[in-house]
CSV table of C-alpha atoms in Angstrom, one decimal:
chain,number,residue,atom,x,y,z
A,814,UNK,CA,25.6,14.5,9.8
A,815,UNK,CA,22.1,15.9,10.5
A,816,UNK,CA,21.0,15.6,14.8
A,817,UNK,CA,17.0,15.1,15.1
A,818,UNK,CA,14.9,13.9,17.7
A,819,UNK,CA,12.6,12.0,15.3
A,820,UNK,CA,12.9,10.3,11.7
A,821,UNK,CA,10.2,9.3,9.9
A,822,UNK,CA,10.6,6.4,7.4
A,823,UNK,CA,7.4,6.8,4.9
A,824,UNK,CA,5.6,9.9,3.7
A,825,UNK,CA,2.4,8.5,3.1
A,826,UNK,CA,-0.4,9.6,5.5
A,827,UNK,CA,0.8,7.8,8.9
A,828,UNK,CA,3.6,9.3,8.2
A,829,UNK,CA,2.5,12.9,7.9
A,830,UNK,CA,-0.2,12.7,10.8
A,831,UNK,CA,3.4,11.3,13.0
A,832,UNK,CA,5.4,14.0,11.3
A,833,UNK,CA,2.0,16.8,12.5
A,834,UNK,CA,2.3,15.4,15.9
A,835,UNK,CA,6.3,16.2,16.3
A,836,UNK,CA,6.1,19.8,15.3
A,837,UNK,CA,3.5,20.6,17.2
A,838,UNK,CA,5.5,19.1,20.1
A,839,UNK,CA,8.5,21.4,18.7
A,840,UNK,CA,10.8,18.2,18.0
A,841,UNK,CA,13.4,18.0,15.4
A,842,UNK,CA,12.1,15.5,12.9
A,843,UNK,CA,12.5,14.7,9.3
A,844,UNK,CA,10.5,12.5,7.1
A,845,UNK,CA,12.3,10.5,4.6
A,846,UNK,CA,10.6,8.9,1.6
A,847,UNK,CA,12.1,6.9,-1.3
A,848,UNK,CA,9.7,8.0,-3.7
A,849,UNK,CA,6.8,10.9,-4.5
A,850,UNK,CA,4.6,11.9,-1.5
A,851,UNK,CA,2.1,9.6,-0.3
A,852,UNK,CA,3.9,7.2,-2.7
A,853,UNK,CA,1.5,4.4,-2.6
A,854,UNK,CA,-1.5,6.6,-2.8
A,855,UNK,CA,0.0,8.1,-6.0
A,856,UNK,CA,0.7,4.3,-7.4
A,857,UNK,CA,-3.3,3.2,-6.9
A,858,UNK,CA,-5.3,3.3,-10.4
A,859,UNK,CA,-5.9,7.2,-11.8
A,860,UNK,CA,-10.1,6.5,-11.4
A,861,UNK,CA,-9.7,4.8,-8.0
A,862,UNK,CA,-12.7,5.6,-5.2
A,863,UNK,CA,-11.8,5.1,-1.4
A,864,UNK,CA,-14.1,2.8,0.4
A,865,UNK,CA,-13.6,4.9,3.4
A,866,UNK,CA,-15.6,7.9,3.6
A,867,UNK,CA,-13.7,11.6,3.6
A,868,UNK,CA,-13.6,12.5,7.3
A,869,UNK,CA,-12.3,9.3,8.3
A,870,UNK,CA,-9.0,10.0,6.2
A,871,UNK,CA,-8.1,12.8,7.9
A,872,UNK,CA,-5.4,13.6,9.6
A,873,UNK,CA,-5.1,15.9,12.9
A,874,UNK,CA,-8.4,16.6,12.7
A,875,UNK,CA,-8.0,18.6,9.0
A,876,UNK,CA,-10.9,18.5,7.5
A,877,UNK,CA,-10.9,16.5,4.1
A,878,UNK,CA,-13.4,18.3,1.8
A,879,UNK,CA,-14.6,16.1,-1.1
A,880,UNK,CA,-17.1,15.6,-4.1
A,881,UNK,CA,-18.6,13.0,-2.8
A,882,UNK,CA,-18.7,11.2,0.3
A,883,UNK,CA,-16.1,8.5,-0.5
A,884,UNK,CA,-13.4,10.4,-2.2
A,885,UNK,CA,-11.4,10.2,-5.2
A,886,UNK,CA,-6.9,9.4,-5.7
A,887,UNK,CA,-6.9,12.8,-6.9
A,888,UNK,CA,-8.7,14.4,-3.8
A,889,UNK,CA,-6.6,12.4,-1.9
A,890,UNK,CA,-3.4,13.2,-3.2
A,891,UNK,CA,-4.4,17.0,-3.2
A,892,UNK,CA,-5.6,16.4,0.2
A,893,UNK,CA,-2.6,15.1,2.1
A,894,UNK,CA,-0.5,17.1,-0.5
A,895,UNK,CA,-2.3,20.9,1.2
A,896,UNK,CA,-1.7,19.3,4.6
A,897,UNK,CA,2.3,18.9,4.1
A,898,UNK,CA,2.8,22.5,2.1
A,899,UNK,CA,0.4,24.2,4.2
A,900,UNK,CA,1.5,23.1,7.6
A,901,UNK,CA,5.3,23.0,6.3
A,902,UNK,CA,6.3,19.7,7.0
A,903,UNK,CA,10.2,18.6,6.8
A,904,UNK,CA,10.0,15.9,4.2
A,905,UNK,CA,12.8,14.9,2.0
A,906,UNK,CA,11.3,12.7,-0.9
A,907,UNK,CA,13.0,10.4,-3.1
A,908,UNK,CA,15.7,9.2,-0.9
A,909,UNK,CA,16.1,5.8,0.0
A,910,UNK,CA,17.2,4.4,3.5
A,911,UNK,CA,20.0,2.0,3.5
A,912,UNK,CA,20.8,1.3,6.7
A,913,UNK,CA,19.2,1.7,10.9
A,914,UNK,CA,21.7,1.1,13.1
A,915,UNK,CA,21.7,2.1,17.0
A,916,UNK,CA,24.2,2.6,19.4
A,917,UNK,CA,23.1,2.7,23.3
A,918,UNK,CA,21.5,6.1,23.1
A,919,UNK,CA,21.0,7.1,19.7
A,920,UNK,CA,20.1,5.8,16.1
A,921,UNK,CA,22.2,6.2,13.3
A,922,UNK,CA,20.6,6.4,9.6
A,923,UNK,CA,22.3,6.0,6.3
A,924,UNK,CA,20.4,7.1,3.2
A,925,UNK,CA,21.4,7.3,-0.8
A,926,UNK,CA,21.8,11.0,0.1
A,927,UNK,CA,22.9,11.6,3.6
A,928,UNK,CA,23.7,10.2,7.0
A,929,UNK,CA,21.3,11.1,10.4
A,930,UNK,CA,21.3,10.5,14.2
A,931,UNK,CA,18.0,10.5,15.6
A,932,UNK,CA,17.3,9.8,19.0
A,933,UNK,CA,14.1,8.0,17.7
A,934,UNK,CA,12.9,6.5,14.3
A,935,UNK,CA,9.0,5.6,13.2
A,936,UNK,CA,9.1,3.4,10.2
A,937,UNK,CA,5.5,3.9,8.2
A,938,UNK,CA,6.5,2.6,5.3
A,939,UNK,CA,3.7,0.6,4.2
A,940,UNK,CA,3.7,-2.3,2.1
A,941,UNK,CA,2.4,-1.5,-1.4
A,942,UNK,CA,6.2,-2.1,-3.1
A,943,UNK,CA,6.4,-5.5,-3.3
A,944,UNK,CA,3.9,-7.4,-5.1
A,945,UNK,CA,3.5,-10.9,-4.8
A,946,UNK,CA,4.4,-12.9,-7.4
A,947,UNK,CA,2.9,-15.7,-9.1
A,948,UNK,CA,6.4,-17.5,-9.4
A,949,UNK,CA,5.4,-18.7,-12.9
A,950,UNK,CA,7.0,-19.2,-16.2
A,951,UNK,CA,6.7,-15.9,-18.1
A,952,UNK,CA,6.2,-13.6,-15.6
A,953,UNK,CA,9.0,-11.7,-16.3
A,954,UNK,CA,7.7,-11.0,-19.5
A,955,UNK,CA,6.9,-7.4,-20.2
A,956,UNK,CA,3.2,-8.0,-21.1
A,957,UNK,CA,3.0,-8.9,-16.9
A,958,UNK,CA,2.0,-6.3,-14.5
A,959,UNK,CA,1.9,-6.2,-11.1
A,960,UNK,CA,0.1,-2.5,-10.5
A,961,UNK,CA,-3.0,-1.0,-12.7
A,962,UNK,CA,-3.1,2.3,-13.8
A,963,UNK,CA,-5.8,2.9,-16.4
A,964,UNK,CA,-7.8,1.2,-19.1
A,965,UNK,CA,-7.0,2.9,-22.1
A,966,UNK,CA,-3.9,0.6,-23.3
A,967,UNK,CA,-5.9,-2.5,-22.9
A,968,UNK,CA,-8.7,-1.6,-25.4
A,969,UNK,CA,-9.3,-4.2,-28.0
A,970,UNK,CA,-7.0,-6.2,-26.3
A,971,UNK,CA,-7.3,-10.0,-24.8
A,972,UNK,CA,-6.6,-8.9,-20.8
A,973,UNK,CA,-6.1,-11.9,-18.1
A,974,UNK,CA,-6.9,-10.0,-14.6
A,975,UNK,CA,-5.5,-12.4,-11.3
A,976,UNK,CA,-7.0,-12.1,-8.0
A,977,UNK,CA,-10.8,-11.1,-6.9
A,978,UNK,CA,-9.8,-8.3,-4.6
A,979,UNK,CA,-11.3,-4.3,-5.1
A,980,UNK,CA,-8.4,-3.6,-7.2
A,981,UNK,CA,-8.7,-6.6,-9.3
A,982,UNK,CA,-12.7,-5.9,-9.7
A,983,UNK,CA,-12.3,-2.6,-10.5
A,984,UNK,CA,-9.8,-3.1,-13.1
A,985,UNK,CA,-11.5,-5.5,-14.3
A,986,UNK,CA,-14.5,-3.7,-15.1
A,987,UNK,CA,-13.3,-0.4,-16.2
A,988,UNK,CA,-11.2,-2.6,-19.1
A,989,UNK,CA,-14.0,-4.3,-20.1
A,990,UNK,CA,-15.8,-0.9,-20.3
A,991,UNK,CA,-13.1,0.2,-22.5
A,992,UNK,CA,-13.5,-2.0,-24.8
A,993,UNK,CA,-10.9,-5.0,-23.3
A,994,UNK,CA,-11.8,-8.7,-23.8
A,995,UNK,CA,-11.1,-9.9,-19.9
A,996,UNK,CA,-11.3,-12.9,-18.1
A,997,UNK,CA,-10.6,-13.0,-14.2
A,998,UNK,CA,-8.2,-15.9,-13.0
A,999,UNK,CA,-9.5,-16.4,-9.5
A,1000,UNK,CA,-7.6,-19.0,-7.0
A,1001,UNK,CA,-10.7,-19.2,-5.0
A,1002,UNK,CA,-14.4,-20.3,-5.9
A,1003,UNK,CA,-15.8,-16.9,-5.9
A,1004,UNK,CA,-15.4,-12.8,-5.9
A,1005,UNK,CA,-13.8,-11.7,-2.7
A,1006,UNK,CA,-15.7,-11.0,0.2
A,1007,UNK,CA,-14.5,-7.8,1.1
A,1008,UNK,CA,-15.5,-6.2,-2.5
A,1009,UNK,CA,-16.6,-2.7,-2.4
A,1010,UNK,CA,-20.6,-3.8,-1.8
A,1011,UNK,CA,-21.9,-1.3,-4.4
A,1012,UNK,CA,-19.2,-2.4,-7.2
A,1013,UNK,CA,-19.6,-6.7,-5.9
A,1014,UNK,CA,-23.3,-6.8,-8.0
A,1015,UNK,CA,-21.7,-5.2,-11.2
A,1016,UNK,CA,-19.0,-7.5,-11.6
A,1017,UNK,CA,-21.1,-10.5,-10.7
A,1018,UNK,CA,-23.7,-9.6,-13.3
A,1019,UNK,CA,-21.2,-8.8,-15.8
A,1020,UNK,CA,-19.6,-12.6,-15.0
A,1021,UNK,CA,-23.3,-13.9,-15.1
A,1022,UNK,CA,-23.9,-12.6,-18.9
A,1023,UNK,CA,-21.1,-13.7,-20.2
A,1024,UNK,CA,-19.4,-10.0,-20.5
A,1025,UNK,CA,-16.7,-10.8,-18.5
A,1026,UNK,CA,-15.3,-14.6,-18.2
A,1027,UNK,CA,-14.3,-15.9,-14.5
A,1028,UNK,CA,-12.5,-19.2,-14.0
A,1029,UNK,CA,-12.8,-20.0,-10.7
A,1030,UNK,CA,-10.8,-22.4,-8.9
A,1031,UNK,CA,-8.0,-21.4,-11.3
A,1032,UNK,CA,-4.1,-20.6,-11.5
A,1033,UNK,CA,-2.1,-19.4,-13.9
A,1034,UNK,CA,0.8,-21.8,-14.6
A,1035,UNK,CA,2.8,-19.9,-17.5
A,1036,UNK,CA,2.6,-17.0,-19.6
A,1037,UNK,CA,3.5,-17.0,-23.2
A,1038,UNK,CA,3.7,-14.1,-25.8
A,1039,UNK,CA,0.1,-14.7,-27.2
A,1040,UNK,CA,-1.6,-17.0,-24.8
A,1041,UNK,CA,-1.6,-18.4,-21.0
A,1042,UNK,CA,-1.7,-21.2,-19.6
A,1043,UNK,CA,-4.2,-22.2,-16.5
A,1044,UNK,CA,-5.1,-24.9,-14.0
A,1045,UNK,CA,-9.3,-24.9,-13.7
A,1046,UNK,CA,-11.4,-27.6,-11.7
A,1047,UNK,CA,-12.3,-29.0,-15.6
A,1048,UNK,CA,-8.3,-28.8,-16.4
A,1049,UNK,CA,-5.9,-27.3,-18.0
A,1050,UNK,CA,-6.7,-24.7,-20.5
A,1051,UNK,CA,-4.5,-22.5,-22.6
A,1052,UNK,CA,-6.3,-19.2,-23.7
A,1053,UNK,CA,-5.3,-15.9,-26.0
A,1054,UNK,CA,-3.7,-13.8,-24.3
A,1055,UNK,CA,-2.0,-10.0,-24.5
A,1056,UNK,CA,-1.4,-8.8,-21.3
A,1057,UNK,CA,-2.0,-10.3,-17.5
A,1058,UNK,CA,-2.2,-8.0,-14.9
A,1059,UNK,CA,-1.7,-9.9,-11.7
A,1060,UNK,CA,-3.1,-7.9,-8.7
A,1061,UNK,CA,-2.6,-10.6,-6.2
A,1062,UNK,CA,-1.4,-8.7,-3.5
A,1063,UNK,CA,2.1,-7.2,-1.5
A,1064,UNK,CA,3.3,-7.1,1.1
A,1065,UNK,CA,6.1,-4.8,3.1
A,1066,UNK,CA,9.8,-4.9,2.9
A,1067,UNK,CA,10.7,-7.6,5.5
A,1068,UNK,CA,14.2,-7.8,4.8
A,1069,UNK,CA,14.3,-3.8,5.8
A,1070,UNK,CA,12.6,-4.5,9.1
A,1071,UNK,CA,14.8,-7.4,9.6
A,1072,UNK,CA,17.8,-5.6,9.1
A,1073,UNK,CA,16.9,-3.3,11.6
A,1074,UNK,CA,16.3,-5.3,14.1
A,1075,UNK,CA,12.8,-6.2,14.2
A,1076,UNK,CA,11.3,-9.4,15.2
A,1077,UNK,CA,8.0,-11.2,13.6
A,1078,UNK,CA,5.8,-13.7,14.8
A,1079,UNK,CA,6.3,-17.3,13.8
A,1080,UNK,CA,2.9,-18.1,13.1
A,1081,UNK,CA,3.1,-17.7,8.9
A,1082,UNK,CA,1.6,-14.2,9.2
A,1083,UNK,CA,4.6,-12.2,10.1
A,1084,UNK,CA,3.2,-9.8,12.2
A,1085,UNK,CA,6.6,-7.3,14.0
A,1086,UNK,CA,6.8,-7.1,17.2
A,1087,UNK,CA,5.5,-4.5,18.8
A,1088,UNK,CA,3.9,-2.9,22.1
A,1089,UNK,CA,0.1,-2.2,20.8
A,1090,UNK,CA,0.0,0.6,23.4
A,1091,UNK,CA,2.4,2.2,22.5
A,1092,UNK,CA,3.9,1.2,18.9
A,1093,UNK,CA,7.2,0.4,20.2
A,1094,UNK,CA,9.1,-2.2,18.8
A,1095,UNK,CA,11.1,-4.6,20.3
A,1096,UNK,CA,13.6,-2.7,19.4
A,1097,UNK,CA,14.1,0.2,21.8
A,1098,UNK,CA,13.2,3.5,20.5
A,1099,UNK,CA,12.0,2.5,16.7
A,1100,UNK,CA,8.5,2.9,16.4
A,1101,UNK,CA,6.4,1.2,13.6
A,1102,UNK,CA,3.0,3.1,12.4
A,1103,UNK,CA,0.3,2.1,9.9
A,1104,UNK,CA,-0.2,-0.7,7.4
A,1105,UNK,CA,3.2,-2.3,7.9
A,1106,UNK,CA,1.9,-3.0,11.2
A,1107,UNK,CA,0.0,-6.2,9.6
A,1108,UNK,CA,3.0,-8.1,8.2
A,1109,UNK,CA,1.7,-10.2,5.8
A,1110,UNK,CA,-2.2,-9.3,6.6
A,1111,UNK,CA,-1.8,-6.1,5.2
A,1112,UNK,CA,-6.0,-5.9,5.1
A,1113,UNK,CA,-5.8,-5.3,9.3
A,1114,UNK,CA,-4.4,-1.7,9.1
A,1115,UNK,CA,-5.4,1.2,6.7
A,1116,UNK,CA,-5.6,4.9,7.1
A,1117,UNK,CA,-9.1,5.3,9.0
A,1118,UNK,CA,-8.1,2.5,11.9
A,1119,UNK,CA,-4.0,3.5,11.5
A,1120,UNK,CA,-4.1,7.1,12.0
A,1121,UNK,CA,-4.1,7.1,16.0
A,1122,UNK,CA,-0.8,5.4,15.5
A,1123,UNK,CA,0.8,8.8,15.3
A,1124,UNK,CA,-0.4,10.1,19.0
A,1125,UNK,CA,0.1,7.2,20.4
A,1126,UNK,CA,3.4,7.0,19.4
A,1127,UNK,CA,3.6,11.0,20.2
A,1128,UNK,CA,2.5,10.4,23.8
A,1129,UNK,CA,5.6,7.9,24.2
A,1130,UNK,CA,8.2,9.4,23.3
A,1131,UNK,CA,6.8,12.8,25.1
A,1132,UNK,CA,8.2,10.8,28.0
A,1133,UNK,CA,11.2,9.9,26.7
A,1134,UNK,CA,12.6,13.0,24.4
């Protein structure tokens, strides 16, 4: 049984800055993190560029030296990757939590590897690893994906891309660059407003010429082996298909939250409960930090806007540790 004053549930970049904030306070912490570090980050597509410009995803006030002024996943990753060796961070990565429970002074933590007591706990753990589904026929096929990695195994193939977010833009147009026959299944009646604003005139004049087919208004209602079935505004239309990849979104684990405790608003959006001051939940002494912040609007929170989470959460427990 390991005694800390902190654990840290996520080692993506919350996480880290939270993890920078108690060793320079000379707590005992530990990070845990059920996959590689900065999981999600690692998960986004190989050729993916940040909307947000270099020196607003740092952390601690590191500087983030890039290429270019909106950096790359790989500077990134190598980025918050220096930052954890360098400053020597105590991070234990793929190891999964099981269980939060807490006694009247102390938490205890049960993971697939070990068992904790911490006096506190900050859960950053995101949201990027459960999709939404589409809840159709078919989706469990193998030819469905729910994350995009590169274009290469959909050249010369008939590629149905769901949801007119950034991700589902950019995947869209680096397949059909590739060589991949794509058409965009879009639930509402146009390209999503908050699309990168130098990538939103590509994809619309690549829509306008015919390069890349849209259906607007549509939804997929069932996959098949060699084609796929969809709802437009001119009805139903079943077209060739080889692979879908529907980016339509996730959303964070709220049966985790839930289990520990926290409560959510009632309002559809799901929001935890927490003191915005101080990033206490309602649960005494469990912190939350970052994106998972949002419940289900999981656009409020990213790195630039999430980072201060850390000293604010720092600053509490100063006065309680």
């Amino acid at each position: 049984m390991k005694d800390l004053d902190v654990l840290i549930i996520g080692a993506g970049p919350i996480g880290i800055a939270c993890a920078l904030e108690c060793k320079k306070r000379g707590w005992d912490y530990t990070i845990i993190e059920k996959g590689a570090l900065t999981n999600s980050l690692f998960n986004y597509p190989l050729n993916m560029t940040f909307f947000s410009t270099s020196e607003k995803l740092e952390i601690d006030d590191i500087p983030f030296i890039s290429s270019n002024p909106k950096p790359t996943r790989n500077e990134a990753l190598e980025y918050y990757r220096r930052v954890s060796t360098s400053n020597d961070l105590n991070i234990n990565l793929y190891e999964s939590v099981i269980d939060i429970s807490k006694t009247e002074t102390t938490f205890n933590i049960e993971s697939d590897k070990a068992n904790y007591k911490s006096k506190k706990v900050i859960i950053a753990t995101g949201f990027y690893d459960i999709p939404n589904l589409l809840n159709v026929p078919g989706e469990d096929l193998p030819k469905v994906f729910h994350y995009y990695k590169e274009a290469h195994p959909f050249t010369l193939q008939n590629i149905a891309v769901v949801g007119a977010s950034n991700s589902s833009v950019d995947a869209a147009l680096e397949i059909y660059r590739k060589g991949g026959n794509v058409s965009m299944i879009v639930r509402g009646d146009a390209i999503g407003e908050r699309v990168k604003y130098w990538v939103k005139p590509d994809i619309l004049n690549r829509i306008e010429e015919g390069s890349i087919t849209a259906y607007f208004n549509a939804e997929i209602t069932e996959i098949k082996p060699t084609e796929i079935t969809i709802n437009t505004a001119e009805g139903k239309k079943t077209i060739p298909n080889d692979y879908v990849i529907a980016l339509t979104g996730y959303q964070p684990n709220f049966k985790f939250l839930e289990k520990a405790g926290i409560e959510f608003s009632k309002d559809g959006k799901s929001i935890p409960n927490y003191n915005s001051k101080t990033m206490e939940s309602n649960v005494e002494g469990l912190y939350l930090a970052g994106v998972i912040c949002g419940g289900k609007e999981t656009h409020k929170w990213f790195i630039e806007n999430s980072r201060i989470h850390a000293t604010m959460i720092a600053e509490h427990l100063a006065q309680n540790i």
